[in-house]
Amino acid sequence: MNRTVKKTMKIAGITLGVILLLLLILPFAFQGKLAKLVKEEGNKMLNAQFDFRTLNISLLRNFPSASVSLEDFWLKGTGPFENDTLIQAGELTAAVNLFSLFGDGGYDISRIIVKDTRVHAIVLEDGRPNWDVMKPSPDAETPEDETAQETFRIKLQKLSVDNLSVVYDDRQGGVFADLSRLEADCSGDFGSDRTVVDLKMETPSLTCRTGGIPLLNKVSLEADMDVDADLAGGKFTLRENMLRLNAIQLNLDGWLAQTKQGMDMDLRLNTNEVGFKELLSLIPAIYAKDFQDLKTDGKVTLNAFARGSMEGNTKVPQFEVNLDVKDAMFRYPSLPAGVEKINISALVRNAGGPLDATEISVAPFDFVLAGNPFSLNATVKTPVSDPDFHLTARGKLDLGKVKEVYPLDDMQLNGLVQADLELGGRLSMVEKEQYEQMQAKGSLRLNQMKLVLKDMPPVDIQQSVFTFSPRYLQLSETTVNIGKNDLTLDSRFENYLGYALKGSTLKGTLNVSSNHLNLN
């Protein structure tokens, strides 16, 4: 009996050893085949430059599936995008059904892992995107074409993302987004017609701008969502979900559906838990400084929806984001003063149609900082084609009071800022030099301003006056001391509105004099 057990164990041990040896050796037999296949299929499908450093196969990493990994993968476009890298990935891994490697029927991919990846998506001013890298399909497919299409059968169960950064730069639509260091897990039965998708994602920094107006600035984002996905019909219905932007927790209701032209949607934002403190968390400087100890008060309402169709860059759905703040305040308990009488009414809306029909309004944005009132009003229309803007700023800010409402740490700040200015008109008026139709008047004055930063020479602006007119911006009466160095400035800048709104050429004269200037 003991001999039988020993013999059985010996056989089992040898068998296990052979299996492990095969698991270690077999991948090398397929690496060359798959590396060649990936490059051949890529060249067939892509009108782009792409390559990778190595292709590795492991039978143990995601056993019983085989892991196929591309390391140091990159993809570039051609023509105007030949110097722009669309995708650069440290590692792309696919878990492939082991038995699908032993035949010509294709490879079943159940899991995809993306690590240390950067994506830079660009839309040029003429509307050409850098991700349009697929070669056009032939008009009529032959049976051989159908066989080629079956080379990769995607039966995806899970997508894992580790350290993904994405930049979206739409130069035609004036939309910019920057997402950094995204971590995400997405699971579901993507090989079926219908499934529930479980999505968890988190990024420490999300920035969004439209028409040059910042909507989100380095905001921390977290999402935990269950989506009822009709994959056959291309419709996705939101079930239980949670979104967090810094300290603001939100919920989304509604659905999205794919169409031939783009996407239909009906989405509504639910923000019952938002208070003024949560709203302040969207300001990076405040969120980073003793945010938990911040005392706030005031009434806040935030509503948003998007309803209708999106068709590329030509049409957006009807949408509206409406923020209203009444009689709010905030104060750090360790400091003697706060910011009071904060009233904000901000609206971003589009009736549905071109992105250029978007209207942005911030009227008013009022506050009192340590006893100094300040008021700002701004509106922008047709932000893409011909920005139609109006801005007023009036009030006084005693910079020496800032340390009484906000912890400055190693910074010293003093001085008085007085604003009384009004700007308005269209960018086209500037370009056509129709200055008589523009509104540009008033001034911005700085007096006795002093800035002291750690390891930097002190900056002392005795006085400076910016005078605004439709034709030019005049900088006069300006004396600046940087350490022991002194500068006196007298300048006139033409086309400053065109430069600020659309980046056109700034013209003018700059006169600088100095009694002592140490270039070291």
XYZ file of C-alpha atoms in Angstrom:
520
model
C 0.000 0.000 0.000
C 2.800 2.390 0.899
C 4.592 1.481 -2.339
C 1.424 2.272 -4.313
C 1.070 5.677 -2.626
C 4.727 6.501 -3.204
C 4.484 5.450 -6.817
C 1.344 7.505 -7.334
C 2.940 10.558 -5.717
C 6.055 10.093 -7.833
C 3.998 9.950 -11.025
C 1.953 12.983 -9.943
C 5.116 14.915 -9.148
C 6.681 14.084 -12.513
C 3.439 15.007 -14.293
C 3.192 18.316 -12.433
C 6.831 19.064 -13.219
C 6.277 18.345 -16.910
C 3.194 20.600 -16.944
C 5.075 23.437 -15.259
C 7.979 22.959 -17.658
C 5.579 23.112 -20.605
C 3.946 26.274 -19.199
C 7.364 27.882 -19.096
C 8.617 26.647 -22.489
C 5.493 26.760 -24.703
C 5.169 30.608 -24.750
C 8.468 30.919 -26.618
C 7.040 28.796 -29.442
C 4.240 31.297 -30.047
C 5.907 34.659 -29.388
C 7.382 34.970 -32.857
C 4.110 33.935 -34.500
C 2.053 36.472 -32.577
C 4.555 39.325 -32.956
C 4.489 38.798 -36.712
C 0.688 38.530 -36.711
C 0.202 41.758 -34.733
C 2.444 43.736 -37.074
C 0.868 42.217 -40.201
C -2.696 42.872 -39.027
C -1.754 46.341 -37.806
C -0.299 47.299 -41.174
C -3.424 45.969 -42.905
C -5.809 47.979 -40.740
C -3.904 51.173 -39.866
C -2.860 54.183 -41.873
C -0.318 55.121 -39.201
C 3.119 54.454 -37.777
C 3.255 51.945 -34.922
C 5.753 49.674 -33.247
C 6.583 47.991 -29.934
C 9.783 46.920 -28.213
C 8.816 43.399 -27.180
C 5.924 40.945 -27.287
C 5.736 38.491 -24.385
C 3.533 35.469 -23.739
C 2.873 33.968 -20.303
C 0.767 30.902 -19.517
C 0.898 31.516 -15.764
C 0.028 35.179 -15.248
C -3.724 34.808 -16.018
C -3.989 31.008 -16.023
C -5.891 29.240 -17.576
C -5.774 32.059 -20.145
C -2.545 33.020 -21.845
C -1.289 36.584 -21.388
C -0.030 38.399 -24.481
C 1.770 41.673 -23.643
C 3.159 44.482 -25.781
C 5.773 46.601 -24.029
C 6.759 50.137 -25.033
C 4.050 50.389 -27.674
C 3.547 53.624 -29.636
C 1.234 54.829 -32.388
C 1.695 57.969 -34.505
C -0.381 59.417 -37.301
C 0.743 60.505 -40.729
C 0.693 63.771 -42.656
C 0.047 66.715 -40.292
C 0.187 64.316 -37.315
C 3.461 62.536 -38.098
C 5.199 64.274 -35.190
C 2.326 63.753 -32.729
C 2.180 60.529 -30.719
C -1.443 59.411 -30.389
C -0.740 56.545 -27.962
C 2.358 55.644 -25.977
C 1.931 52.669 -23.663
C 4.308 51.084 -21.214
C 2.339 47.834 -21.315
C -0.738 46.511 -23.129
C -1.773 43.024 -22.007
C -4.560 40.803 -23.327
C -5.678 37.563 -21.674
C -6.306 35.106 -24.529
C -8.121 31.775 -24.345
C -5.299 29.213 -24.298
C -6.980 26.728 -26.631
C -7.684 29.406 -29.261
C -3.923 29.567 -29.882
C -3.991 26.035 -31.341
C -5.883 26.733 -34.536
C -6.825 29.166 -37.232
C -10.206 30.176 -35.812
C -8.932 33.315 -34.105
C -8.157 34.389 -30.552
C -10.704 34.949 -27.793
C -9.684 37.948 -25.620
C -11.353 37.968 -22.187
C -9.356 40.654 -20.341
C -7.325 43.710 -21.316
C -4.823 45.467 -19.029
C -3.469 48.946 -19.841
C -0.503 50.306 -17.860
C 1.521 53.541 -17.894
C -0.189 54.911 -20.983
C -0.481 58.412 -22.468
C -3.093 59.368 -25.087
C -2.989 62.715 -26.913
C -6.095 63.281 -29.063
C -6.061 66.324 -31.357
C -8.642 67.920 -33.639
C -7.166 70.479 -36.019
C -8.801 73.799 -36.862
C -10.160 72.253 -40.096
C -11.799 69.392 -38.167
C -9.318 66.588 -38.947
C -8.726 64.283 -35.920
C -5.448 62.477 -35.300
C -7.216 59.247 -34.273
C -8.663 58.629 -37.752
C -5.981 56.029 -38.488
C -8.060 53.110 -39.776
C -7.759 52.309 -43.460
C -11.080 52.460 -45.332
C -12.872 49.133 -45.666
C -13.469 47.715 -49.166
C -16.983 48.262 -50.545
C -17.648 44.552 -51.022
C -16.402 41.933 -48.598
C -15.305 38.536 -49.880
C -15.424 35.365 -47.793
C -11.681 35.848 -47.285
C -12.419 39.302 -45.828
C -14.939 37.788 -43.443
C -12.371 35.225 -42.327
C -9.805 37.966 -41.746
C -12.287 39.895 -39.628
C -12.656 36.857 -37.362
C -8.912 36.807 -36.517
C -9.660 38.491 -33.174
C -12.938 37.611 -31.428
C -13.470 39.888 -28.448
C -15.225 38.181 -25.542
C -14.149 40.765 -23.033
C -14.961 40.294 -19.351
C -12.769 42.963 -17.741
C -10.753 46.053 -18.623
C -8.137 47.279 -16.124
C -6.385 50.639 -16.434
C -3.333 51.594 -14.375
C -1.857 55.099 -14.712
C -3.549 56.418 -17.848
C -3.208 60.086 -18.867
C -5.348 61.571 -21.632
C -5.201 64.992 -23.295
C -8.068 65.999 -25.617
C -7.305 69.149 -27.640
C -10.158 70.161 -29.965
C -8.793 73.248 -31.693
C -11.841 73.584 -33.933
C -14.421 73.413 -31.151
C -12.318 75.225 -28.556
C -12.584 72.306 -26.083
C -9.634 71.102 -23.997
C -9.510 68.321 -21.397
C -6.592 66.881 -19.438
C -7.018 63.729 -17.332
C -4.012 62.468 -15.359
C -3.042 59.187 -13.681
C -6.400 57.441 -14.125
C -6.977 54.137 -12.320
C -10.024 52.171 -13.506
C -11.662 48.735 -13.554
C -14.540 47.918 -15.876
C -16.202 44.489 -15.838
C -19.148 42.883 -17.609
C -19.989 40.257 -20.205
C -19.102 42.259 -23.319
C -19.478 39.197 -25.524
C -23.242 39.068 -24.921
C -26.008 41.265 -26.323
C -26.843 42.724 -22.915
C -24.946 43.051 -19.646
C -24.557 45.171 -16.529
C -21.271 47.055 -16.641
C -19.582 47.715 -13.304
C -17.238 50.715 -13.615
C -14.926 52.054 -10.919
C -12.475 54.852 -11.730
C -10.420 57.513 -9.972
C -8.102 60.302 -11.110
C -6.364 62.961 -8.985
C -6.502 65.649 -11.688
C -9.127 66.529 -14.307
C -9.063 69.847 -16.182
C -11.699 70.995 -18.688
C -11.928 74.228 -20.687
C -14.359 75.340 -23.380
C -14.003 78.541 -25.332
C -11.064 79.438 -23.096
C -13.349 79.321 -20.020
C -12.132 76.898 -17.298
C -14.938 74.584 -16.146
C -12.824 72.258 -14.005
C -9.245 72.902 -12.871
C -7.174 69.959 -11.582
C -10.194 68.392 -9.891
C -10.037 64.974 -8.244
C -12.647 62.654 -9.808
C -14.044 59.362 -8.530
C -16.833 57.289 -10.095
C -18.628 54.100 -9.079
C -21.288 53.222 -11.641
C -23.561 50.368 -12.694
C -24.709 50.703 -16.306
C -27.383 48.582 -17.987
C -25.724 48.085 -21.373
C -27.759 47.011 -24.397
C -24.716 46.196 -26.516
C -26.742 44.956 -29.488
C -28.860 48.123 -29.597
C -26.074 50.470 -28.497
C -28.039 51.940 -25.574
C -26.640 52.495 -22.059
C -28.931 53.237 -19.111
C -27.500 54.525 -15.826
C -28.545 52.590 -12.732
C -27.023 53.143 -9.286
C -24.053 55.471 -9.623
C -21.882 57.911 -7.706
C -19.656 60.695 -8.993
C -17.325 62.731 -6.795
C -15.581 65.956 -7.824
C -13.253 66.814 -4.929
C -15.786 67.060 -2.077
C -18.909 67.293 -4.291
C -20.843 64.036 -4.574
C -23.233 63.757 -7.516
C -25.598 61.287 -9.124
C -26.501 60.910 -12.795
C -29.833 59.674 -14.154
C -30.739 58.911 -17.744
C -29.367 57.140 -20.805
C -27.130 57.355 -23.881
C -27.690 55.611 -27.214
C -25.409 55.241 -30.220
C -26.748 56.327 -33.621
C -25.325 56.314 -37.144
C -24.604 60.036 -36.851
C -23.304 60.050 -33.279
C -25.144 59.692 -29.977
C -28.550 60.480 -28.465
C -28.872 61.194 -24.746
C -31.113 62.292 -21.903
C -28.986 62.903 -18.784
C -29.845 64.747 -15.573
C -27.587 65.696 -12.678
C -28.815 65.111 -9.132
C -26.999 67.249 -6.525
C -29.100 67.158 -3.364
C -26.028 66.945 -1.099
C -24.109 69.971 -2.420
C -23.352 72.820 -0.021
C -21.121 75.868 -0.336
C -18.200 74.069 1.310
C -18.382 71.285 -1.279
C -18.523 73.902 -4.025
C -15.372 75.591 -2.677
C -13.550 72.274 -2.970
C -13.418 72.863 -6.740
C -10.921 75.687 -6.110
C -7.552 73.863 -5.893
C -5.900 76.397 -3.555
C -8.722 76.138 -1.011
C -9.125 72.356 -1.267
C -5.399 71.907 -0.566
C -5.318 74.103 2.572
C -6.931 72.806 5.797
C -10.184 72.147 3.937
C -11.693 70.049 6.721
C -11.464 72.993 9.165
C -13.106 75.500 6.810
C -16.325 77.104 8.112
C -18.977 78.011 5.533
C -22.557 79.213 5.205
C -24.945 80.086 2.389
C -27.470 78.591 -0.031
C -26.319 76.706 -3.133
C -28.321 75.220 -6.009
C -26.727 73.324 -8.907
C -28.717 71.901 -11.806
C -27.545 70.346 -15.049
C -28.955 68.327 -17.932
C -28.075 67.243 -21.484
C -30.874 66.188 -23.830
C -30.788 65.518 -27.566
C -28.227 64.422 -30.166
C -24.480 64.785 -30.507
C -23.035 64.517 -34.002
C -19.267 64.975 -34.041
C -18.193 68.611 -33.950
C -21.240 69.839 -35.855
C -24.009 69.333 -33.319
C -24.292 69.104 -29.536
C -27.393 68.261 -27.503
C -29.399 70.827 -25.630
C -27.592 71.298 -22.327
C -27.574 73.608 -19.350
C -25.481 73.974 -16.209
C -26.905 76.431 -13.707
C -25.172 77.450 -10.446
C -26.676 79.851 -7.936
C -25.017 80.942 -4.661
C -26.732 83.329 -2.250
C -25.327 85.094 0.824
C -22.459 82.661 1.300
C -19.272 83.001 3.354
C -16.184 81.032 4.303
C -13.605 81.447 7.025
C -10.663 79.555 8.474
C -11.143 79.349 12.270
C -7.444 80.114 12.858
C -7.636 83.432 10.938
C -9.214 86.763 12.002
C -11.367 87.458 8.912
C -13.199 85.732 6.092
C -14.834 86.251 2.723
C -18.482 87.285 3.053
C -21.552 88.252 1.029
C -20.654 85.878 -1.776
C -23.317 85.895 -4.506
C -22.818 83.987 -7.747
C -25.128 83.309 -10.660
C -23.405 81.257 -13.366
C -25.038 79.709 -16.424
C -23.675 77.671 -19.346
C -26.270 76.652 -21.917
C -26.892 75.618 -25.482
C -30.338 75.211 -27.054
C -29.054 72.296 -29.139
C -27.091 72.678 -32.337
C -23.559 73.877 -33.057
C -21.133 74.283 -30.163
C -20.772 77.888 -31.250
C -24.325 78.500 -29.977
C -23.115 78.020 -26.394
C -23.726 80.964 -24.068
C -21.743 81.540 -20.872
C -22.822 83.994 -18.210
C -21.402 84.874 -14.787
C -23.551 87.717 -13.507
C -23.006 88.508 -10.752
C -19.900 87.280 -8.986
C -19.788 89.475 -5.880
C -17.884 89.120 -2.609
C -16.447 91.114 0.282
C -12.885 90.191 1.292
C -11.953 91.421 4.774
C -14.251 94.447 4.358
C -13.311 95.176 0.697
C -16.161 94.669 -1.833
C -15.484 93.391 -5.348
C -17.868 92.683 -8.235
C -17.351 90.864 -11.534
C -19.810 90.291 -14.403
C -19.026 88.427 -17.620
C -20.900 87.024 -20.636
C -19.612 85.172 -23.710
C -21.545 84.184 -26.854
C -20.446 82.503 -30.102
C -17.213 81.395 -28.366
C -15.898 79.370 -31.329
C -16.401 81.498 -34.436
C -16.415 85.079 -33.159
C -16.350 85.528 -29.361
C -18.940 88.123 -28.365
C -17.968 89.159 -24.846
C -18.765 91.671 -22.130
C -16.822 92.045 -18.902
C -17.032 94.480 -16.015
C -14.901 94.503 -12.868
C -15.252 97.024 -10.081
C -13.955 97.122 -6.556
C -10.953 97.307 -4.275
C -8.754 94.562 -2.907
C -6.344 95.174 -0.060
C -3.788 92.413 -0.654
C -2.426 92.894 2.841
C -5.748 91.527 4.100
C -5.402 88.260 2.195
C -3.325 86.758 5.011
C -6.272 87.444 7.331
C -8.595 85.185 5.303
C -6.234 82.618 3.736
C -3.086 80.918 5.161
C -0.170 82.169 3.029
C 2.555 80.182 4.820
C 5.943 81.391 3.506
C 4.482 84.175 1.352
C 4.175 87.862 2.270
C 1.772 89.960 0.236
C 0.798 93.627 0.498
C -0.649 96.305 -1.743
C -3.888 97.780 -3.026
C -5.659 96.765 -6.254
C -8.347 99.106 -7.581
C -10.404 97.994 -10.585
C -12.929 99.993 -12.586
C -13.065 98.649 -16.110
C -15.486 97.548 -18.807
C -14.679 95.519 -21.922
C -17.124 94.433 -24.602
C -17.528 93.640 -28.284
C -16.706 90.964 -30.832
C -13.337 89.597 -31.808
C -14.112 90.378 -35.456
C -14.363 94.074 -34.556
C -10.782 93.950 -33.315
C -9.591 92.079 -36.414
C -11.312 94.605 -38.729
C -10.089 97.525 -36.589
C -13.675 98.652 -35.965
C -12.647 100.114 -32.632
C -15.492 102.633 -32.557
C -17.925 99.729 -32.078
C -15.980 98.316 -29.121
C -16.432 98.999 -25.429
C -13.127 99.281 -23.608
C -12.651 101.791 -20.873
C -11.448 102.123 -17.321
C -8.310 101.220 -15.448
C -6.629 98.750 -13.141
C -4.316 100.293 -10.535
C -1.698 98.714 -8.288
C -0.227 100.669 -5.367
C 2.481 99.741 -2.875
C 2.391 96.089 -3.854
C 5.029 93.877 -2.240
C 5.556 90.159 -2.736
C 8.057 88.103 -0.724
C 8.529 84.405 -1.519
C 10.893 81.895 0.043
C 14.289 81.709 -1.696
C 13.327 84.555 -4.064
C 14.254 88.264 -4.002
C 11.386 90.512 -2.848
C 9.272 92.197 -5.541
C 8.102 95.733 -4.852
C 5.747 97.540 -7.255
C 5.463 101.093 -6.015
C 2.681 101.838 -8.470
C 1.344 100.656 -11.816
C -1.611 101.755 -13.930
C -3.251 99.760 -16.762
C -5.528 102.001 -18.856
C -7.936 100.304 -21.275
C -9.234 101.638 -24.593
C -10.591 99.846 -27.701
C -7.315 100.331 -29.599
C -4.695 99.702 -26.964
C -3.749 98.819 -23.404
C -1.532 101.437 -21.797
C 0.876 100.495 -19.007
C 2.194 103.615 -17.304
C 3.580 104.987 -14.049
C 5.150 101.612 -13.328
C 8.188 101.239 -11.092
C 9.290 97.762 -10.018
C 12.058 96.791 -7.592
C 13.286 93.174 -7.628
C 15.741 92.835 -4.800
C 18.321 95.598 -5.398
C 17.326 95.922 -9.064
C 14.928 98.583 -10.334
C 12.843 98.809 -13.510
C 10.697 101.639 -14.844
C 8.182 100.638 -17.521
C 6.095 102.648 -19.963
C 4.304 100.616 -22.617
C 1.440 100.556 -25.096
C 0.035 97.272 -26.425
C -2.190 97.130 -29.520
C -4.476 94.209 -30.432
C -4.423 93.031 -26.804
C -8.023 91.818 -27.087
C -7.247 89.724 -30.161
C -4.199 88.324 -28.383
C -6.222 87.430 -25.273
C -9.197 85.941 -27.132
C -7.627 84.153 -30.080
C -3.850 84.296 -29.713
C -3.290 86.696 -32.614
C -0.174 88.869 -32.759
C 0.364 91.379 -29.971
C 1.842 94.681 -31.176
C 3.123 97.713 -29.380
C 6.046 99.513 -27.796
C 7.860 98.756 -24.564
C 10.122 101.317 -22.914
C 12.288 100.069 -20.042
C 14.861 101.942 -17.982
C 16.908 100.951 -14.959
C 19.452 102.525 -12.622
C 20.745 99.141 -11.403
C 20.220 95.739 -13.029
C 22.207 92.700 -11.888
C 21.751 90.084 -14.638
C 23.032 87.349 -12.313
